[in-house]
mmCIF file of N, CA and C in Angstrom:
data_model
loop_
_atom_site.group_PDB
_atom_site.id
_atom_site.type_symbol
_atom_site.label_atom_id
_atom_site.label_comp_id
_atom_site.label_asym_id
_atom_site.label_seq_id
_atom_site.Cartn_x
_atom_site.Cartn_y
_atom_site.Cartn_z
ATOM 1 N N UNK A 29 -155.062 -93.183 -80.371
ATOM 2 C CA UNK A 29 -154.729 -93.106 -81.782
ATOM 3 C C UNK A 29 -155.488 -94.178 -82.575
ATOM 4 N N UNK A 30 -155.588 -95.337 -82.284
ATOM 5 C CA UNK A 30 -155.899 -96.441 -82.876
ATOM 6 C C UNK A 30 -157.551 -96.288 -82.685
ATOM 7 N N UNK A 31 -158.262 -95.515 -81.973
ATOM 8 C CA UNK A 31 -159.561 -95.192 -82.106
ATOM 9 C C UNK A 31 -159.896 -94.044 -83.092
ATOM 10 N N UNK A 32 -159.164 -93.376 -83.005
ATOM 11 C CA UNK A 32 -159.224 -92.256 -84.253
ATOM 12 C C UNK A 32 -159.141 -92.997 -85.391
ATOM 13 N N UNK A 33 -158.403 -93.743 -85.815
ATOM 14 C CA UNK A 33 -158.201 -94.903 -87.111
ATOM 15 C C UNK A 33 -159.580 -95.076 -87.385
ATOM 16 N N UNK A 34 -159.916 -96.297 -86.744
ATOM 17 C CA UNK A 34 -160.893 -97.197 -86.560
ATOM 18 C C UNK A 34 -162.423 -95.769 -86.770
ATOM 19 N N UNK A 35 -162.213 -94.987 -86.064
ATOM 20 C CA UNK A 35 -163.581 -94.319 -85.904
ATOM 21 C C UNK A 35 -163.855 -93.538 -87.476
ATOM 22 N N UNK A 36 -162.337 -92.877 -88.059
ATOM 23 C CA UNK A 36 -162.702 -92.879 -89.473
ATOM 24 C C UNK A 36 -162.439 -94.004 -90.747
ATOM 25 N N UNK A 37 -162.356 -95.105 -90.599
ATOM 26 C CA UNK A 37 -162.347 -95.920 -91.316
ATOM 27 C C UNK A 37 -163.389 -96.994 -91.640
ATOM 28 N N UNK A 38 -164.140 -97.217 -90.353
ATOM 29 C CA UNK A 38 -164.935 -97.787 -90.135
ATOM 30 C C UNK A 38 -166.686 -97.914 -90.937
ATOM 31 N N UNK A 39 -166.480 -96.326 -91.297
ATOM 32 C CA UNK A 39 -167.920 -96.081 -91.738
ATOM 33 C C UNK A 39 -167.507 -96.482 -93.561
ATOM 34 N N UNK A 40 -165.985 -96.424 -93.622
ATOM 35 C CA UNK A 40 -166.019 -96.504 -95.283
ATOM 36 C C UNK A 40 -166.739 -97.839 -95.434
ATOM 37 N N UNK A 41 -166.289 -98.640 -94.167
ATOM 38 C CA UNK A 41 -166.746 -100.598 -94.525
ATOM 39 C C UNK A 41 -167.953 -100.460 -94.809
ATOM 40 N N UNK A 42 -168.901 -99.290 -94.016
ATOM 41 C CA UNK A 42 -170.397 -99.579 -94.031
ATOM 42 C C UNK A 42 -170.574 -98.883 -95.266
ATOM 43 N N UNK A 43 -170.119 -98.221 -95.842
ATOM 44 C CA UNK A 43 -170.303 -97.177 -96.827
ATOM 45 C C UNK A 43 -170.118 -98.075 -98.320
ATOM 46 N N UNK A 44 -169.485 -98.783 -97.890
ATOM 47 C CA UNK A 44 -169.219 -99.597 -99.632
ATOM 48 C C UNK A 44 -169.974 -101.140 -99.058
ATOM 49 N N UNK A 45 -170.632 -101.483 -98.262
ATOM 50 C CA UNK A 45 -171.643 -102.699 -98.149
ATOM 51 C C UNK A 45 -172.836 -101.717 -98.774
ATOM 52 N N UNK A 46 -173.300 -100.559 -98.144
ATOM 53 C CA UNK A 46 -174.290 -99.891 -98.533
ATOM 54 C C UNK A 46 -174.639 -99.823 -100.107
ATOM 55 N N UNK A 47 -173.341 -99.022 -100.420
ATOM 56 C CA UNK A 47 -173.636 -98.882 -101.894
ATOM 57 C C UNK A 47 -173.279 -100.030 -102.859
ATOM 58 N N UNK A 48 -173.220 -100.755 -102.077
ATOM 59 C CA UNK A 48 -173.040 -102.244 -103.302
ATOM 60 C C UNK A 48 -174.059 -103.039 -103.058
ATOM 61 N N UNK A 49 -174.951 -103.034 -102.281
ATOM 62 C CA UNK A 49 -176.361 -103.336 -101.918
ATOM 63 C C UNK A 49 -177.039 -102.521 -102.669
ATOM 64 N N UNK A 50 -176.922 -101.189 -102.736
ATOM 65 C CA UNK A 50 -177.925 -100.256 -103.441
ATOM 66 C C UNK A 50 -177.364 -100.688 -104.624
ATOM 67 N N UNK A 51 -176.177 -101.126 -105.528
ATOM 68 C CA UNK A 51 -175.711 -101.210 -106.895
ATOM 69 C C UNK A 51 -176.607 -102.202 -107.521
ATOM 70 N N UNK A 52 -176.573 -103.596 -106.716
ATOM 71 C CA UNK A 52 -177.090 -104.932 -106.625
ATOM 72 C C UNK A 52 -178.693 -104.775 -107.337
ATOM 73 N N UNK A 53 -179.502 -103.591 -106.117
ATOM 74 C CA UNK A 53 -180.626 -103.807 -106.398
ATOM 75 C C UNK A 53 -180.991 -102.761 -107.649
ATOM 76 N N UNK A 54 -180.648 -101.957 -107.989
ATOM 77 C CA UNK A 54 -180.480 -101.138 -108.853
ATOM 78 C C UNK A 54 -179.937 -101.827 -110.190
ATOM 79 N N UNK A 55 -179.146 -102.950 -110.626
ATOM 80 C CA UNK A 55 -179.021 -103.487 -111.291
ATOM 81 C C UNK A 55 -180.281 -104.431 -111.921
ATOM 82 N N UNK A 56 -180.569 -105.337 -110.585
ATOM 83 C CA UNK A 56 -181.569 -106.172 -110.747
ATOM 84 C C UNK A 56 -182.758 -105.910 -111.353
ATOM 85 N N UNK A 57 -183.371 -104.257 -110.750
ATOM 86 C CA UNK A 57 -184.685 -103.625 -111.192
ATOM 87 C C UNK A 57 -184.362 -103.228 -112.910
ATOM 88 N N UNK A 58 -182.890 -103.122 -113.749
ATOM 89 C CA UNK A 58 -182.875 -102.527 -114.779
ATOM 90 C C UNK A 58 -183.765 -103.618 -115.921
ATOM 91 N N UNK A 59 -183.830 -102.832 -117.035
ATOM 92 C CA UNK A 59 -184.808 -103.196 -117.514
ATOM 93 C C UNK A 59 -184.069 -104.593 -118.402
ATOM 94 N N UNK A 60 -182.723 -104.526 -118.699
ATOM 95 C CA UNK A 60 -181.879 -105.034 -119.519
ATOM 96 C C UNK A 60 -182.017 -106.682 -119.036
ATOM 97 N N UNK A 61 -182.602 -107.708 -120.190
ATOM 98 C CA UNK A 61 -182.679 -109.065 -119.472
ATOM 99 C C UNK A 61 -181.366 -109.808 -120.726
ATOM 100 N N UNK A 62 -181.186 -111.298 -119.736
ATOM 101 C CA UNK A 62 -180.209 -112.132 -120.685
ATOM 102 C C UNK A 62 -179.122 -111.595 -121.005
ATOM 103 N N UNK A 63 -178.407 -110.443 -120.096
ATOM 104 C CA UNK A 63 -177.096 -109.927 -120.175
ATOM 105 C C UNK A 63 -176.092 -110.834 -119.157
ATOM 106 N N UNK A 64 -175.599 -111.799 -119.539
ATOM 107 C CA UNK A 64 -174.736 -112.775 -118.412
ATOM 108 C C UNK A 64 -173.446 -112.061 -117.405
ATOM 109 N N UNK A 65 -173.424 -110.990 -118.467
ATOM 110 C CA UNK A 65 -172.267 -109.935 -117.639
ATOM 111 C C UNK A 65 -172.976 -109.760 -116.457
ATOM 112 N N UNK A 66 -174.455 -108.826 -116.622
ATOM 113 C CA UNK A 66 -175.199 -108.033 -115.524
ATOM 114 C C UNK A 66 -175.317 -109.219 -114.320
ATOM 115 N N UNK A 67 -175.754 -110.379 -114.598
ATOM 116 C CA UNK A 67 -175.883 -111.713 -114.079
ATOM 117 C C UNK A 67 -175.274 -111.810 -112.784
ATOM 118 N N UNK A 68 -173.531 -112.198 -113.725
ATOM 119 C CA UNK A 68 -172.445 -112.190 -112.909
ATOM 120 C C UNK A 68 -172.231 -111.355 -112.125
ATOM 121 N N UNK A 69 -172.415 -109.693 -112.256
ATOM 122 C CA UNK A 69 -171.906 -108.803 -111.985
ATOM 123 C C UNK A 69 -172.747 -108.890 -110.321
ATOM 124 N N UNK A 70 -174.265 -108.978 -110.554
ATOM 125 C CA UNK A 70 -175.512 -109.315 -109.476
ATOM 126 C C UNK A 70 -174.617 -110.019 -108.807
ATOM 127 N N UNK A 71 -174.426 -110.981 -108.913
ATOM 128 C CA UNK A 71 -173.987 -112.636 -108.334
ATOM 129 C C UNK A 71 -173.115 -112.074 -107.117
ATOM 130 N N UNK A 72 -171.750 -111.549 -107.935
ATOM 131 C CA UNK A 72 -170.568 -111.663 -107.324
ATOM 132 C C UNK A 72 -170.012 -110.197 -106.601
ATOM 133 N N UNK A 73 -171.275 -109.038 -107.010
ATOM 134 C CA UNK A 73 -170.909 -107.619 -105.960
ATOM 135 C C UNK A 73 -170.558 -107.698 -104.820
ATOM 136 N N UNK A 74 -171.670 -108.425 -103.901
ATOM 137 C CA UNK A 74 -171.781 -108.548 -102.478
ATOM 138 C C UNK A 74 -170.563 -108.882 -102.029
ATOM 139 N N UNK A 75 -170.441 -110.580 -102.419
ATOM 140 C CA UNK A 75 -169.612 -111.384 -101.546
ATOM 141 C C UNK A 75 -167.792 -110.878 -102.084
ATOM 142 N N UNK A 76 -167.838 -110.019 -103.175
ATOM 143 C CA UNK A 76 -166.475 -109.642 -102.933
ATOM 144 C C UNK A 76 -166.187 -108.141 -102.168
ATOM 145 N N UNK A 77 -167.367 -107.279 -102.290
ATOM 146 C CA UNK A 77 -167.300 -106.280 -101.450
ATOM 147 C C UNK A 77 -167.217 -106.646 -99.808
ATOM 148 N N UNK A 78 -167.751 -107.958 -99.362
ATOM 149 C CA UNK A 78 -167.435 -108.479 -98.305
ATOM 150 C C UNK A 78 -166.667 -109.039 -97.595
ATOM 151 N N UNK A 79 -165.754 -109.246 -98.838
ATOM 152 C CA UNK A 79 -164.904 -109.909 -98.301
ATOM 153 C C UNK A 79 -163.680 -109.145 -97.959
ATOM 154 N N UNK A 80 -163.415 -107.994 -99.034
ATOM 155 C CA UNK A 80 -162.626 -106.883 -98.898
ATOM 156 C C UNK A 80 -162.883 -106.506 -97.606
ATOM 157 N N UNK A 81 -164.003 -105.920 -97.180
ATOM 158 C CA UNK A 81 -164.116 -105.419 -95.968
ATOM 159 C C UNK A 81 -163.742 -106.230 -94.648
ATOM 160 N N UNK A 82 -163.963 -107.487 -94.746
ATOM 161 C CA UNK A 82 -163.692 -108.548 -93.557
ATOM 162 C C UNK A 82 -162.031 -108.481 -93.798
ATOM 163 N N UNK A 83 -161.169 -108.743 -94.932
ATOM 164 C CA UNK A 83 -159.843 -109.099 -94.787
ATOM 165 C C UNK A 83 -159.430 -107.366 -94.590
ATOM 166 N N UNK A 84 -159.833 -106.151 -94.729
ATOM 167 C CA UNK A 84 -159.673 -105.276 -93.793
ATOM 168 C C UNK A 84 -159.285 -105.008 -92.593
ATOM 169 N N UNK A 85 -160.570 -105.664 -92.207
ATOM 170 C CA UNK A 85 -160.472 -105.474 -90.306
ATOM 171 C C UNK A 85 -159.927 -106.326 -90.200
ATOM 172 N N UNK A 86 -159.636 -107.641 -90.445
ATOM 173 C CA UNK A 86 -158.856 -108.416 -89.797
ATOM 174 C C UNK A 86 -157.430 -108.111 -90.064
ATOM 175 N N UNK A 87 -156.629 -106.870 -91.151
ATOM 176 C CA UNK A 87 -155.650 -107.039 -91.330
ATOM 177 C C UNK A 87 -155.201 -105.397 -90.235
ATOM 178 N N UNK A 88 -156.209 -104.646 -89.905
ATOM 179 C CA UNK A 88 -156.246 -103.115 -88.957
ATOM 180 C C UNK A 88 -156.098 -103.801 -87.719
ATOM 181 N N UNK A 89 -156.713 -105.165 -87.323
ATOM 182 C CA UNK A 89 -156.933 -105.554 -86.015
ATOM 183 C C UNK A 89 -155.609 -106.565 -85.457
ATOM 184 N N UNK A 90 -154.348 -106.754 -86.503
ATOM 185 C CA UNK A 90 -153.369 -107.901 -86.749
ATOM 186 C C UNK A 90 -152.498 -106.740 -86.478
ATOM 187 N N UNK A 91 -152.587 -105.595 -87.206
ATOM 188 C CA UNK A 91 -151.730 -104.383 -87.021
ATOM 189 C C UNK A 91 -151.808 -103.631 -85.957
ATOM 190 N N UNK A 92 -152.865 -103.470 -85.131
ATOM 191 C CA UNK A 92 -152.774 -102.642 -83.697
ATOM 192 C C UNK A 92 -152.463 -103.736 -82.623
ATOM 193 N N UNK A 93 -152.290 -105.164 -82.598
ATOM 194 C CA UNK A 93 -152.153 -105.390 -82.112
ATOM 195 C C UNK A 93 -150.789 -105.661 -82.105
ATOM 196 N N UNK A 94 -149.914 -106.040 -82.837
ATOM 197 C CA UNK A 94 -148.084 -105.355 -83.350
ATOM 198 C C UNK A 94 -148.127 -104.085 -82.652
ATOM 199 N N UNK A 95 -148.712 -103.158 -83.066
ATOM 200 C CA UNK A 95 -148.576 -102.083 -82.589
ATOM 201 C C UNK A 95 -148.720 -101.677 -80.789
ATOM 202 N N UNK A 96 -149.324 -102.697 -80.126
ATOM 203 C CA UNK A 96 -149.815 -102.226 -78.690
ATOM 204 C C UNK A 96 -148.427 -103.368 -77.970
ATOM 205 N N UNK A 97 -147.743 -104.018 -78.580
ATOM 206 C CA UNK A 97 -146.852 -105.207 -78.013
ATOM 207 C C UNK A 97 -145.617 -104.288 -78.111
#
């Protein structure tokens, strides 16, 4: 059961690093300069899409293991 989880959940993590990498650079290339929003927005995609995904697995991997005890 807990591989069935994991086997469809897993690709969403890669799926939203992907497209927030593609957002990132797609932002960067726009033509729009001296927008501090766009700036920020560059800055801070990654490391909160990353972090979501890390406190994820660590909260799926806290729960199967409750679950296997």
């Amino acid at each position: 059961r807990t591989v069935l989880i994991m086997a469809s959940i897993g690709p969403m993590g890669v799926g939203a690093v992907f497209v927030s990498t593609f957002a990132t650079i797609r932002l960067k290339d726009s033509e729009v300069t001296g927008d501090t929003d766009k700036e920020l927005l560059i800055e801070m995609l990654q490391p909160i899409v990353a972090f979501v995904v890390l406190c994820s697995i660590v909260v799926r991997q806290y729960f199967s293991q409750l679950s296997s005890v």
